[in-house]
mmCIF file of C-alpha atoms and ligand atoms in Angstrom:
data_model
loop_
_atom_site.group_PDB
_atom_site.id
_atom_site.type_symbol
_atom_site.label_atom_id
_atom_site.label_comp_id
_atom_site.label_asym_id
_atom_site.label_seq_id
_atom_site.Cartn_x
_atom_site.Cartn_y
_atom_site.Cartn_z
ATOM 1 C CA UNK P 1 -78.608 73.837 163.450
ATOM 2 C CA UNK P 2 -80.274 76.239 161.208
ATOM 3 C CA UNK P 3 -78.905 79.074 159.471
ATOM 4 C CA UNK P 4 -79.754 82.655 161.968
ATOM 5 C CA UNK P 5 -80.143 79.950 165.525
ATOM 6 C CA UNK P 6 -77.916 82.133 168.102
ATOM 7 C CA UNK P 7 -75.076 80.655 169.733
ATOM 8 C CA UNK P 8 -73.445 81.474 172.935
ATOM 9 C CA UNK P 9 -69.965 80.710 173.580
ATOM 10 C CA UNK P 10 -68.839 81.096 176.609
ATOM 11 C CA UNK P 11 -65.387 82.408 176.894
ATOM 12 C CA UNK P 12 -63.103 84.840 175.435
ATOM 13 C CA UNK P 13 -59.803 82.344 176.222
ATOM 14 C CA UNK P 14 -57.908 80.989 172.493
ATOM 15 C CA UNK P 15 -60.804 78.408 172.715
ATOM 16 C CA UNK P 16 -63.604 80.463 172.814
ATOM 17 C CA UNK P 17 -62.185 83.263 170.542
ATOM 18 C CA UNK P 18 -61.234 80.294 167.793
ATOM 19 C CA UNK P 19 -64.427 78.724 168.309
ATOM 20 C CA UNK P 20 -66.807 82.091 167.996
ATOM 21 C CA UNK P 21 -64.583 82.957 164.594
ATOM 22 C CA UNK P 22 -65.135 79.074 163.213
ATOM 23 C CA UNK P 23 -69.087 79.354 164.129
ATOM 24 C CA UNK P 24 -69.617 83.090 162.975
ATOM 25 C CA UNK P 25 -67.495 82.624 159.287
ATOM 26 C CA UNK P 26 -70.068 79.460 158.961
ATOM 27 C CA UNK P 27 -72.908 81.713 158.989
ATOM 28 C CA UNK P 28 -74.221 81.412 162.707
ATOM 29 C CA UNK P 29 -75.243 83.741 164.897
ATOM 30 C CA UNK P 30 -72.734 84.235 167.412
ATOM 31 C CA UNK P 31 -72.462 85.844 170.932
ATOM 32 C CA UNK P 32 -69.460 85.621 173.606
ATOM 33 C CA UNK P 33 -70.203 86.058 177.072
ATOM 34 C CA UNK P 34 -66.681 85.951 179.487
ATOM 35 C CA UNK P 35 -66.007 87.638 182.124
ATOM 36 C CA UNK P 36 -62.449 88.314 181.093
ATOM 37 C CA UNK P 37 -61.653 89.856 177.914
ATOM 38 C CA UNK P 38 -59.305 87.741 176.176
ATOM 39 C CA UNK P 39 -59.060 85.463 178.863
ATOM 40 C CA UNK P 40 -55.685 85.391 181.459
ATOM 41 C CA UNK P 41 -54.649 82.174 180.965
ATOM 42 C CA UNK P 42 -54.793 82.442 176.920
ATOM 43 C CA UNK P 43 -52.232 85.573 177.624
ATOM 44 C CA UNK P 44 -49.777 84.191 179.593
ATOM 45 C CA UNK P 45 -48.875 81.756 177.188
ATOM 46 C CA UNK P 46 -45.575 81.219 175.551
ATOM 47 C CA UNK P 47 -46.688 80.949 172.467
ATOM 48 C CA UNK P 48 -44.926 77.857 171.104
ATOM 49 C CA UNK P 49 -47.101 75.138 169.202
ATOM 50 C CA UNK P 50 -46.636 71.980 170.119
ATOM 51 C CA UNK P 51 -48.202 69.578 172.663
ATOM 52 C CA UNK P 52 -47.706 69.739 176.770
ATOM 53 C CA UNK P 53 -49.354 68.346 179.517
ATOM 54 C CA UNK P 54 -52.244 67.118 177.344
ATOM 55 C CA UNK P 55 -54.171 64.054 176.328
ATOM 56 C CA UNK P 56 -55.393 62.000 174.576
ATOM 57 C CA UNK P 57 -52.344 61.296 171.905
ATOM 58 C CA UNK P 58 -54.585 60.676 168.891
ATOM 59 C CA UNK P 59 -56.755 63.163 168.890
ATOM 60 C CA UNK P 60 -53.896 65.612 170.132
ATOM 61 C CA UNK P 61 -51.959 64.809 167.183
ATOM 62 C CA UNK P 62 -55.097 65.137 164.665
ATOM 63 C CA UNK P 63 -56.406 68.312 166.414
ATOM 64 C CA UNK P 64 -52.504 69.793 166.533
ATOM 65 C CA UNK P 65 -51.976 69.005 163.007
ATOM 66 C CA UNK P 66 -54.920 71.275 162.099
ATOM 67 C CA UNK P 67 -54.103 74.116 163.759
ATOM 68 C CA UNK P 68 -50.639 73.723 162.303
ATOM 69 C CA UNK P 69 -52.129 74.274 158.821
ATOM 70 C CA UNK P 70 -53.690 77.396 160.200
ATOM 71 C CA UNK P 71 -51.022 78.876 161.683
ATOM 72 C CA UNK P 72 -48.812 78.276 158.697
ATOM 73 C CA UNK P 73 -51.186 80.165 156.639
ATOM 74 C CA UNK P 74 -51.427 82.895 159.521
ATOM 75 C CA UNK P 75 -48.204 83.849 159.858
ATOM 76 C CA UNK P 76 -48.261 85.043 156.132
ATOM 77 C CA UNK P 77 -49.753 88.310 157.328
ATOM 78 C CA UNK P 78 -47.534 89.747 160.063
ATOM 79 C CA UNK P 79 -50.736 91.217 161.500
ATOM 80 C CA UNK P 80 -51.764 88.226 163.110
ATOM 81 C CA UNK P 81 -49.078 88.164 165.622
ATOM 82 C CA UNK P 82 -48.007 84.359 164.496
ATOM 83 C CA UNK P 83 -44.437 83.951 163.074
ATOM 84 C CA UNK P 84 -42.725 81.019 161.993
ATOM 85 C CA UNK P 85 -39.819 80.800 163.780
ATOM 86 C CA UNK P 86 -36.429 78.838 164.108
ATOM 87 C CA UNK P 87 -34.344 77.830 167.266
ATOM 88 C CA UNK P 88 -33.675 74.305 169.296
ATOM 89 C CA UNK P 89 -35.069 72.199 171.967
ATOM 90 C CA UNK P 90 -32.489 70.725 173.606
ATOM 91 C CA UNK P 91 -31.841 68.260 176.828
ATOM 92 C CA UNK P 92 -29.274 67.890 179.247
ATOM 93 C CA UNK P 93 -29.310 63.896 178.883
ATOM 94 C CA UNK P 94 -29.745 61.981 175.723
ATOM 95 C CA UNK P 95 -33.112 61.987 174.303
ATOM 96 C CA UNK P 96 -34.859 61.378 171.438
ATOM 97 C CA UNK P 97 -37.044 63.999 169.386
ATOM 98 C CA UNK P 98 -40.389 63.655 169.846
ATOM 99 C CA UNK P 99 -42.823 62.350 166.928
ATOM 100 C CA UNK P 100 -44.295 65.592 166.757
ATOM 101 C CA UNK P 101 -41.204 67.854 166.009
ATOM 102 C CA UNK P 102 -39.313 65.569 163.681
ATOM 103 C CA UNK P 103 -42.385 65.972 160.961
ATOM 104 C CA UNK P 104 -41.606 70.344 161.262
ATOM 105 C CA UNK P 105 -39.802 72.097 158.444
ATOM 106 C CA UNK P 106 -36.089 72.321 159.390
ATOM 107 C CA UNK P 107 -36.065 69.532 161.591
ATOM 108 C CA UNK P 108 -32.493 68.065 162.110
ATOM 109 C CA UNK P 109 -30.594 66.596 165.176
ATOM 110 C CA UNK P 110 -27.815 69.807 166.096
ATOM 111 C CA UNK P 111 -24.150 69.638 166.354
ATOM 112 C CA UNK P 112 -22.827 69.249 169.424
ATOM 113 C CA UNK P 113 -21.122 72.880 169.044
ATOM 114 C CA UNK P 114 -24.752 74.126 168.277
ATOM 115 C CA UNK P 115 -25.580 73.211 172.425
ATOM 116 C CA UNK P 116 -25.166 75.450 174.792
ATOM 117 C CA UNK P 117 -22.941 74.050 177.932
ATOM 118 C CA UNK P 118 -24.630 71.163 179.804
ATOM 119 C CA UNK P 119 -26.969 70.265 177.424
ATOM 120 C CA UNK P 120 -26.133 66.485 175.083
ATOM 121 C CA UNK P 121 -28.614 66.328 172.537
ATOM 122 C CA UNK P 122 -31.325 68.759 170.937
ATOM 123 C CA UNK P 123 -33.253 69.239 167.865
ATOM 124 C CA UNK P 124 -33.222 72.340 165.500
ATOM 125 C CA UNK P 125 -36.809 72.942 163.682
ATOM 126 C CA UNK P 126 -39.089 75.576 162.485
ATOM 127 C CA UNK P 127 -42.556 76.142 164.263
ATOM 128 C CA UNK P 128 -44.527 78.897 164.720
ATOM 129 C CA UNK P 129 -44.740 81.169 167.676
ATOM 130 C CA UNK P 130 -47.517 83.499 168.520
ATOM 131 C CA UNK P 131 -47.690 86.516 170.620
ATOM 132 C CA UNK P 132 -50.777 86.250 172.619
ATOM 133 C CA UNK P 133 -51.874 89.442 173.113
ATOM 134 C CA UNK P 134 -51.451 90.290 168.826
ATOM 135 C CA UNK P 135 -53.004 87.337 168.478
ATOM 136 C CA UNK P 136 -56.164 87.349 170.612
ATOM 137 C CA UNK P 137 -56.908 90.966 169.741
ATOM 138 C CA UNK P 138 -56.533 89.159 166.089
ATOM 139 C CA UNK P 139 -58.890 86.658 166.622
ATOM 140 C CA UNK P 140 -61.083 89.473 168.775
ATOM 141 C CA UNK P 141 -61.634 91.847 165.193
ATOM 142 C CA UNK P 142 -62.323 88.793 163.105
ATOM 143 C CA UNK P 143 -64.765 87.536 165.322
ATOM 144 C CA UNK P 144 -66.239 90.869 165.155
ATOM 145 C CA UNK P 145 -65.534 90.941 161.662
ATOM 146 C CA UNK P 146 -67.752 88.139 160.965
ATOM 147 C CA UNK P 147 -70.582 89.969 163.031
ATOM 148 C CA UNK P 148 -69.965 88.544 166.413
ATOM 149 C CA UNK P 149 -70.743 90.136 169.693
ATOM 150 C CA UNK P 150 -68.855 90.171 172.738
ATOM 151 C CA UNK P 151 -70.414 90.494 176.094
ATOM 152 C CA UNK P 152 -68.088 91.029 179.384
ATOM 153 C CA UNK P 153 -70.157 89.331 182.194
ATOM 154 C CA UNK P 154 -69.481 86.126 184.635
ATOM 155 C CA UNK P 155 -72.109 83.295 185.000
ATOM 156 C CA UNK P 156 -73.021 81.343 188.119
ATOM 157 C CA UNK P 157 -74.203 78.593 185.084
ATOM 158 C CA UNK P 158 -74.154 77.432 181.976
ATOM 159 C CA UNK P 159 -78.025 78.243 181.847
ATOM 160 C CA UNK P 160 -77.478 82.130 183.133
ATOM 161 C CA UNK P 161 -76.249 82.130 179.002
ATOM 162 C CA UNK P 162 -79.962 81.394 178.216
ATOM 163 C CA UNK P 163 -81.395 82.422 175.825
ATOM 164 C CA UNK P 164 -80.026 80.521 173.334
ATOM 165 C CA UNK P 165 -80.411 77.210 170.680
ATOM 166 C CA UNK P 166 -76.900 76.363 172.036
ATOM 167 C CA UNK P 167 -73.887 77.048 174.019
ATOM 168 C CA UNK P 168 -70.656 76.091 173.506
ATOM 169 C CA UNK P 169 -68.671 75.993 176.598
ATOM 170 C CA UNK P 170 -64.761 77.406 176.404
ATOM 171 C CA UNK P 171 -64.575 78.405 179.940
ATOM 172 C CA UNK P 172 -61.380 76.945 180.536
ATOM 173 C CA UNK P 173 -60.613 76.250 184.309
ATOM 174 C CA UNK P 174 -63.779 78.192 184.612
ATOM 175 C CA UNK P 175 -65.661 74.783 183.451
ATOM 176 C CA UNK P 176 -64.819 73.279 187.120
ATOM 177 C CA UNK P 177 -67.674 75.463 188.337
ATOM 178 C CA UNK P 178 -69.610 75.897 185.506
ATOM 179 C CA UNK P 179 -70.157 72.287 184.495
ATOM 180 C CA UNK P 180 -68.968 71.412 187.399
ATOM 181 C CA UNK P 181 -66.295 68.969 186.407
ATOM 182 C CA UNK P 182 -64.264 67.992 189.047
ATOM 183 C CA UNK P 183 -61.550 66.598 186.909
ATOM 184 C CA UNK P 184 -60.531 70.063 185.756
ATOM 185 C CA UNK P 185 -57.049 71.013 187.957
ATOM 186 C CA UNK P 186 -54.673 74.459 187.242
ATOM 187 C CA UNK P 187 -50.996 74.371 186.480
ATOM 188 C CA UNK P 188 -49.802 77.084 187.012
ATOM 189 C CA UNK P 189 -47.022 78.811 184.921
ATOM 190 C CA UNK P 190 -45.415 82.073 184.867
ATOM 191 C CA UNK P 191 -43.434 83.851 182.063
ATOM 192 C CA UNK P 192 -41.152 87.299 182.488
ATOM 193 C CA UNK P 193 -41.853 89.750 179.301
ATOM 194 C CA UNK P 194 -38.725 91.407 179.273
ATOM 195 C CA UNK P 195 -37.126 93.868 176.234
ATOM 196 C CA UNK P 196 -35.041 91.963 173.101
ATOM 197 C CA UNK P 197 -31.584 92.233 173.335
ATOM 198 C CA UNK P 198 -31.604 91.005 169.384
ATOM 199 C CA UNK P 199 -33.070 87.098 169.981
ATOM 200 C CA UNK P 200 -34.159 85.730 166.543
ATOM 201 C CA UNK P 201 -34.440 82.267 167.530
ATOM 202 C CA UNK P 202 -36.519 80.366 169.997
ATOM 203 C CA UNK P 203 -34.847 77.756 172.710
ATOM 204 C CA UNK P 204 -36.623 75.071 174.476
ATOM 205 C CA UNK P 205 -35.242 72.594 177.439
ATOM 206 C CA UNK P 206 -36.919 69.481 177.352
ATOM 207 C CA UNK P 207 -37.885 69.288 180.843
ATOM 208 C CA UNK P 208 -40.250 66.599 180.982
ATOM 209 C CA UNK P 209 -42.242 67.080 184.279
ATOM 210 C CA UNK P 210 -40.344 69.717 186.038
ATOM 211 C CA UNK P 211 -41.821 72.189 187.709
ATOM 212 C CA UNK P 212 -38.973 74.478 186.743
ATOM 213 C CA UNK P 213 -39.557 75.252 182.792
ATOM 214 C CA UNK P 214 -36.372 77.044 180.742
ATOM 215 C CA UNK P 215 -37.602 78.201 177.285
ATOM 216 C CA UNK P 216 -37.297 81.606 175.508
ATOM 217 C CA UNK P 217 -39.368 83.043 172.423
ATOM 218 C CA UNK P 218 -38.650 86.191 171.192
ATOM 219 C CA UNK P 219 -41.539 88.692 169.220
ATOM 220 C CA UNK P 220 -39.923 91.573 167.281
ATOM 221 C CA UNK P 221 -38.882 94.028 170.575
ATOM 222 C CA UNK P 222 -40.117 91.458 173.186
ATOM 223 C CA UNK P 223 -39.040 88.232 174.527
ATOM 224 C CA UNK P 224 -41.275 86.008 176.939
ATOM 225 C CA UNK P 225 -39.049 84.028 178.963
ATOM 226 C CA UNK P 226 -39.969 80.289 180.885
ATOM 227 C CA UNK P 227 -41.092 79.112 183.325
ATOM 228 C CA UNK P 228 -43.293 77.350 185.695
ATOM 229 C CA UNK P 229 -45.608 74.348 185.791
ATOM 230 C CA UNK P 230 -46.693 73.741 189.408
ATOM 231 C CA UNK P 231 -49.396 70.820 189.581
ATOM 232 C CA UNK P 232 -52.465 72.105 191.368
ATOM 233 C CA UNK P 233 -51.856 75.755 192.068
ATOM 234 C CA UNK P 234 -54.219 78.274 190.527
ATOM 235 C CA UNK P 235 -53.242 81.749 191.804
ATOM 236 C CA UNK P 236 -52.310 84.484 189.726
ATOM 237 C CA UNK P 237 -50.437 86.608 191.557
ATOM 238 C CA UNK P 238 -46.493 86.968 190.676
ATOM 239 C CA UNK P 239 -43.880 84.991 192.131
ATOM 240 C CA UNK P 240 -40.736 87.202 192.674
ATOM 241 C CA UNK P 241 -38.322 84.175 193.932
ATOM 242 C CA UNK P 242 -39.709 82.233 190.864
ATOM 243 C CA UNK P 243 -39.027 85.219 188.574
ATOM 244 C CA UNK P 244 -35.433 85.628 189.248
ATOM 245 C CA UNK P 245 -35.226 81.604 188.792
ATOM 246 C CA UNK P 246 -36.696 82.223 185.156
ATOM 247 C CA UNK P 247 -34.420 84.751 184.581
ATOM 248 C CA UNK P 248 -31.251 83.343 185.953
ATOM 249 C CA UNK P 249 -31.961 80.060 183.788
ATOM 250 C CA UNK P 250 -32.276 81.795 180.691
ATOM 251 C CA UNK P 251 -29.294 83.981 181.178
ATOM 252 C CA UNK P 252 -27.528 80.610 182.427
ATOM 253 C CA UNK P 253 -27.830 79.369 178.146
ATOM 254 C CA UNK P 254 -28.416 83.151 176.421
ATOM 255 C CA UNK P 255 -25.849 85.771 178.021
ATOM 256 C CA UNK P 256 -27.474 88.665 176.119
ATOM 257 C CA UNK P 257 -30.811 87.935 178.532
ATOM 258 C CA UNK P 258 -28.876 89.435 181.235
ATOM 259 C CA UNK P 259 -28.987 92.641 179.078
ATOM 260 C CA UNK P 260 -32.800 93.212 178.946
ATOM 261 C CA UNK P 261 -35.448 94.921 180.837
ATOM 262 C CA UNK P 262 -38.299 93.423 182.615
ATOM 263 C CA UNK P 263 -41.558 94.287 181.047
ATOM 264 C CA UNK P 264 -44.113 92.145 182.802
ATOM 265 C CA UNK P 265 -45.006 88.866 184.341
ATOM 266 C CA UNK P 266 -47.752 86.985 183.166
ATOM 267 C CA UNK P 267 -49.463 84.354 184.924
ATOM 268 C CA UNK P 268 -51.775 81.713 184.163
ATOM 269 C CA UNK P 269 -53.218 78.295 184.930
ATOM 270 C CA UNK P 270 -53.130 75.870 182.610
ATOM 271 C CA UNK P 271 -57.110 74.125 182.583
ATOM 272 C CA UNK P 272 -55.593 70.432 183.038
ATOM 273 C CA UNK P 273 -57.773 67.462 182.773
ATOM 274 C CA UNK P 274 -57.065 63.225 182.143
ATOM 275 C CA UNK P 275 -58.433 64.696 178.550
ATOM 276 C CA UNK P 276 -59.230 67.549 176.851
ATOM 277 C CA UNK P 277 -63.207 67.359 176.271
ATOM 278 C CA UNK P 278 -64.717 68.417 173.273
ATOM 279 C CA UNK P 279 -68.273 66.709 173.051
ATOM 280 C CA UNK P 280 -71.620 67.791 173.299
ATOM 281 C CA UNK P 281 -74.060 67.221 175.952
ATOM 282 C CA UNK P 282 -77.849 67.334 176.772
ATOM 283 C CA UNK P 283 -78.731 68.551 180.339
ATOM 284 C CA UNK P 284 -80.862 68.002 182.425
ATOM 285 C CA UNK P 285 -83.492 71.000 181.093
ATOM 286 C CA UNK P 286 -83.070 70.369 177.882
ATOM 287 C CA UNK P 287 -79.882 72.699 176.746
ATOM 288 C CA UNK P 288 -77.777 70.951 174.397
ATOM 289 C CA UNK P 289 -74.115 72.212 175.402
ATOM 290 C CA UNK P 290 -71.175 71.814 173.269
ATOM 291 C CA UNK P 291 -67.770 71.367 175.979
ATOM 292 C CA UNK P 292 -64.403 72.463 174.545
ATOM 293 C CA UNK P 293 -62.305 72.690 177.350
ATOM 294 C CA UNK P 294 -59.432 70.935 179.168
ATOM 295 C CA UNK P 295 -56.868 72.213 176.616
ATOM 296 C CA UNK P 296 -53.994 71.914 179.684
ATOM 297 C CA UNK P 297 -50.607 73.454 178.330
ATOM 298 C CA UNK P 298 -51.750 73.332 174.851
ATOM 299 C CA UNK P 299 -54.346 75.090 174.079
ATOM 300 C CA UNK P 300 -53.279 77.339 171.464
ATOM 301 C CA UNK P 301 -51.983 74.049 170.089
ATOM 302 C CA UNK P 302 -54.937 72.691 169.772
ATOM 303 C CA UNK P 303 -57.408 75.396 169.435
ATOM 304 C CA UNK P 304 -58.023 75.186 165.418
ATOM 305 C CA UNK P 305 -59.030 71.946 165.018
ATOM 306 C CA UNK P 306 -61.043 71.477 168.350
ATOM 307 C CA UNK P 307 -62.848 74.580 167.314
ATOM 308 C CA UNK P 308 -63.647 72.628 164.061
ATOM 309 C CA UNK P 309 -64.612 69.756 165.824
ATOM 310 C CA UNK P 310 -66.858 71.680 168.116
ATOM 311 C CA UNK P 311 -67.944 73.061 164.631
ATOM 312 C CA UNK P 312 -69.068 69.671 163.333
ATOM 313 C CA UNK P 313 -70.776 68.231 166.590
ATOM 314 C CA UNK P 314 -73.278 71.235 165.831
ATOM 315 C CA UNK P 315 -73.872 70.914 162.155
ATOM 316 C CA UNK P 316 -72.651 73.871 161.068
ATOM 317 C CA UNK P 317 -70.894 73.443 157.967
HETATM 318 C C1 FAD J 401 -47.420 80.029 181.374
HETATM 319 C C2 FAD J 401 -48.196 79.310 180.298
HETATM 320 C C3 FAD J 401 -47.572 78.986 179.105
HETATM 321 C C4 FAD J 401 -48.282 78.331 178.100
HETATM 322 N N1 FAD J 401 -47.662 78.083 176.896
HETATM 323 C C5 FAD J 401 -48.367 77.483 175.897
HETATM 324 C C6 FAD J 401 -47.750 77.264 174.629
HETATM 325 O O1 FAD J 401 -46.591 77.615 174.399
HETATM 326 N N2 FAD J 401 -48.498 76.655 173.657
HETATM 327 C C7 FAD J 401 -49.783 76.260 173.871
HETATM 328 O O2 FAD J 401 -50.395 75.707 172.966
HETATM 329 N N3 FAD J 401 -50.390 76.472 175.059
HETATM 330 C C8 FAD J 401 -49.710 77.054 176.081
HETATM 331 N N4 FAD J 401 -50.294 77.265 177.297
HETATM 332 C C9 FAD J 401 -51.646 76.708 177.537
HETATM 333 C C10 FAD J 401 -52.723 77.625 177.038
HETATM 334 O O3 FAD J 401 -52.476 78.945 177.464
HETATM 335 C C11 FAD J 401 -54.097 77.157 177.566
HETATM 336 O O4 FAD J 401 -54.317 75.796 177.255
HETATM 337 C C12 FAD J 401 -55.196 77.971 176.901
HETATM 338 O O5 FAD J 401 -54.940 79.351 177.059
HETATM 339 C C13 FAD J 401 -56.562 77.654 177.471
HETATM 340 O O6 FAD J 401 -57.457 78.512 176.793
HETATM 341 P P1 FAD J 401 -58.964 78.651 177.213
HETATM 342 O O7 FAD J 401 -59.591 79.556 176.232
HETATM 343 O O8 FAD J 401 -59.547 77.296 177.427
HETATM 344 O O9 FAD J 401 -58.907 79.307 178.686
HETATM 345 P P2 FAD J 401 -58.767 80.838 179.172
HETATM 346 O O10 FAD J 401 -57.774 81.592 178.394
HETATM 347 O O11 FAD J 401 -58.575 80.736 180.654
HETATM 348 O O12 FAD J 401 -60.190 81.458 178.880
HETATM 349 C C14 FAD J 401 -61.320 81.092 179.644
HETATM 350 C C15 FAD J 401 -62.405 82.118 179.378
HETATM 351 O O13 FAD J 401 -63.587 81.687 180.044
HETATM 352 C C16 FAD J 401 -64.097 82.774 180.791
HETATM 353 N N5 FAD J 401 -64.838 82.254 181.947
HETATM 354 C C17 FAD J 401 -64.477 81.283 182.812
HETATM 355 N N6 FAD J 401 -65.428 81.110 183.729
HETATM 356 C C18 FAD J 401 -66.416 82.009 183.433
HETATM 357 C C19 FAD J 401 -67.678 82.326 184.032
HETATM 358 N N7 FAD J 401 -68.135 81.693 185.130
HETATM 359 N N8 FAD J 401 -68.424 83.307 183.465
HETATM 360 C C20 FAD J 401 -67.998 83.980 182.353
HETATM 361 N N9 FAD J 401 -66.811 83.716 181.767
HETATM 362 C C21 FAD J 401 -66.046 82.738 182.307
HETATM 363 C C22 FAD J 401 -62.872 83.556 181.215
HETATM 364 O O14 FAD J 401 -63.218 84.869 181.645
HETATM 365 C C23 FAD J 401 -62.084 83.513 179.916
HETATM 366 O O15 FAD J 401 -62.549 84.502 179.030
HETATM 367 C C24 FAD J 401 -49.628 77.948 178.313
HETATM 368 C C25 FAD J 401 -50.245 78.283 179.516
HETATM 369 C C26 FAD J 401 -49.548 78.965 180.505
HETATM 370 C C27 FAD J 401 -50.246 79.328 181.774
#
């Protein structure tokens, strides 16, 4: 690409917001167009990094590793809305850590008195969590920052992005359409916001495939409280019964939850595909497309280094 060649990205999710700051601080000429502002399903996550209902491992664990750095150096400056942050992920049968947690600062098996009741084995590390809506906004002033422009409208296609040398696609489940890919499936998940009754540490049950998720990360005077993963449901709209669930469970291992006020639910659906896809493509009029999408439950995760791929498959160094 040459130096002043404008770029669309399409998207204001954590993958498009990532991947217009990587392309503008290179020097390109950058323009988002999304018809949300940051994007729902960025904002409903957790944030905890580390991998979830994504694929494939190797490039997960490169891309992940990346973004680690980043977020390391991010949660220097409080402003960013990324802290590094302490607590355990624990199970209620014996498992073993994963690879990916036993490489994090911190990382030790806990005591058994460490557990809370019913649960056999966990892990204590340090990782950092992000609060989405700090964050995007974040992401939102550097872009601009950098001199990118942001443009609130929904396409019927990629091509309605025209004019433009290329576009980078970070429509999340909004790809199914756009591409269309029908690979592309929602998980949904819900999270309760509610008020901190003094949490400083995150907890995690490893739930493998569950649809019923029990996790809790706290951000200064809020804590966002897990949650849901049901295969193949996209709707957004809250689910009371499943609400009082998420509550109830985290109560069930921090009695101090039952002492909080509910905030807000947030709901999103995680953009779940056999792999996440970060390539580029030519079509069939000639538009080359960069596709960064697919990111499942891990796309803050993995949205650093995919944005630097996405980075590299256009030449912009
Ligand atoms: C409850 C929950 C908890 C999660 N927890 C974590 C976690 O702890 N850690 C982690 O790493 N990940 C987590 N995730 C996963 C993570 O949120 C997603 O992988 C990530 O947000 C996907 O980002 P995205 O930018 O691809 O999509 P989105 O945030 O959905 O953004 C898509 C963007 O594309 C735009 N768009 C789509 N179609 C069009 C169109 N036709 N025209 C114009 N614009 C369009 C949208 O308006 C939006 O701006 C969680 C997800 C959920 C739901």
């Amino acid at each position: 690409m040459a130096a002043g060649d404008r770029v669309v990205v399409v998207g204001a999710g954590v993958a498009g917001l990532t991947t217009a700051v990587v392309l503008a601080e290179a020097g390109a000429s950058v323009h988002v167009i999304a018809e949300q502002v940051p994007g729902v399903t960025s904002l409903a996550a957790g944030a905890m990094w580390g991998p979830y209902l994504v694929e494939p491992k190797d490039k997960v664990e490169q891309w992940g590793q990346r973004s680690l750095d980043i977020f390391r150096r991010l949660a220097e400056d409080p402003d960013t809305g990324v802290r590094l942050t302490s607590g355990i992920e624990a199970s209620r049968t014996a498992e073993t850590a994963p690879d990916w947690a036993t490489t994090l600062p911190g990382f030790r098996p806990c005591e058994p008195a460490e557990l809370p009741d019913g649960f056999t084995s966990g892990y204590r590390f340090t990782v950092p969590l992000i609060d989405m809506p700090s964050y995007l906004d974040y992401l939102l002033s550097r872009f601009r920052n950098a001199g990118g422009l942001v443009e609130h409208r929904r396409l019927t296609s990629l091509s309605d992005a025209a004019p433009a040398s290329v576009i980078v696609n970070c429509a999340g489940l909004g790809a199914r359409d756009l591409v269309p890919d029908p690979d592309l499936r929602p998980i949904r998940g819900q999270h309760v916001v509610v008020t901190n009754p003094g949490l400083t540490e995150f907890f995690s049950e490893d739930t493998g495939l569950s649809p019923d998720l029990l996790c809790f990360y706290p951000h200064g005077d809020t804590v966002v409280l897990g949650g849901t993963a049901i295969d193949g449901e996209g709707g957004l709209a809250p689910d009371g019964t499943a609400a009082a669930s998420i509550l109830a469970r985290c109560a069930e291992v921090e009695p101090r939850l039952t002492q909080t006020r509910v905030l807000e639910h947030r709901i999103g659906a995680r953009p779940t595909r056999a792999k996440v896809r970060v390539e580029e493509e030519t079509r069939e009029d000639g538009t080359v497309v960069v596709h960064n999408y697919g990111h499942g439950g891990a796309g803050v995760t993995l949205s650093w280094g995919c944005a630097e791929e996405a980075r590299s498959l256009l030449s912009v160094k």
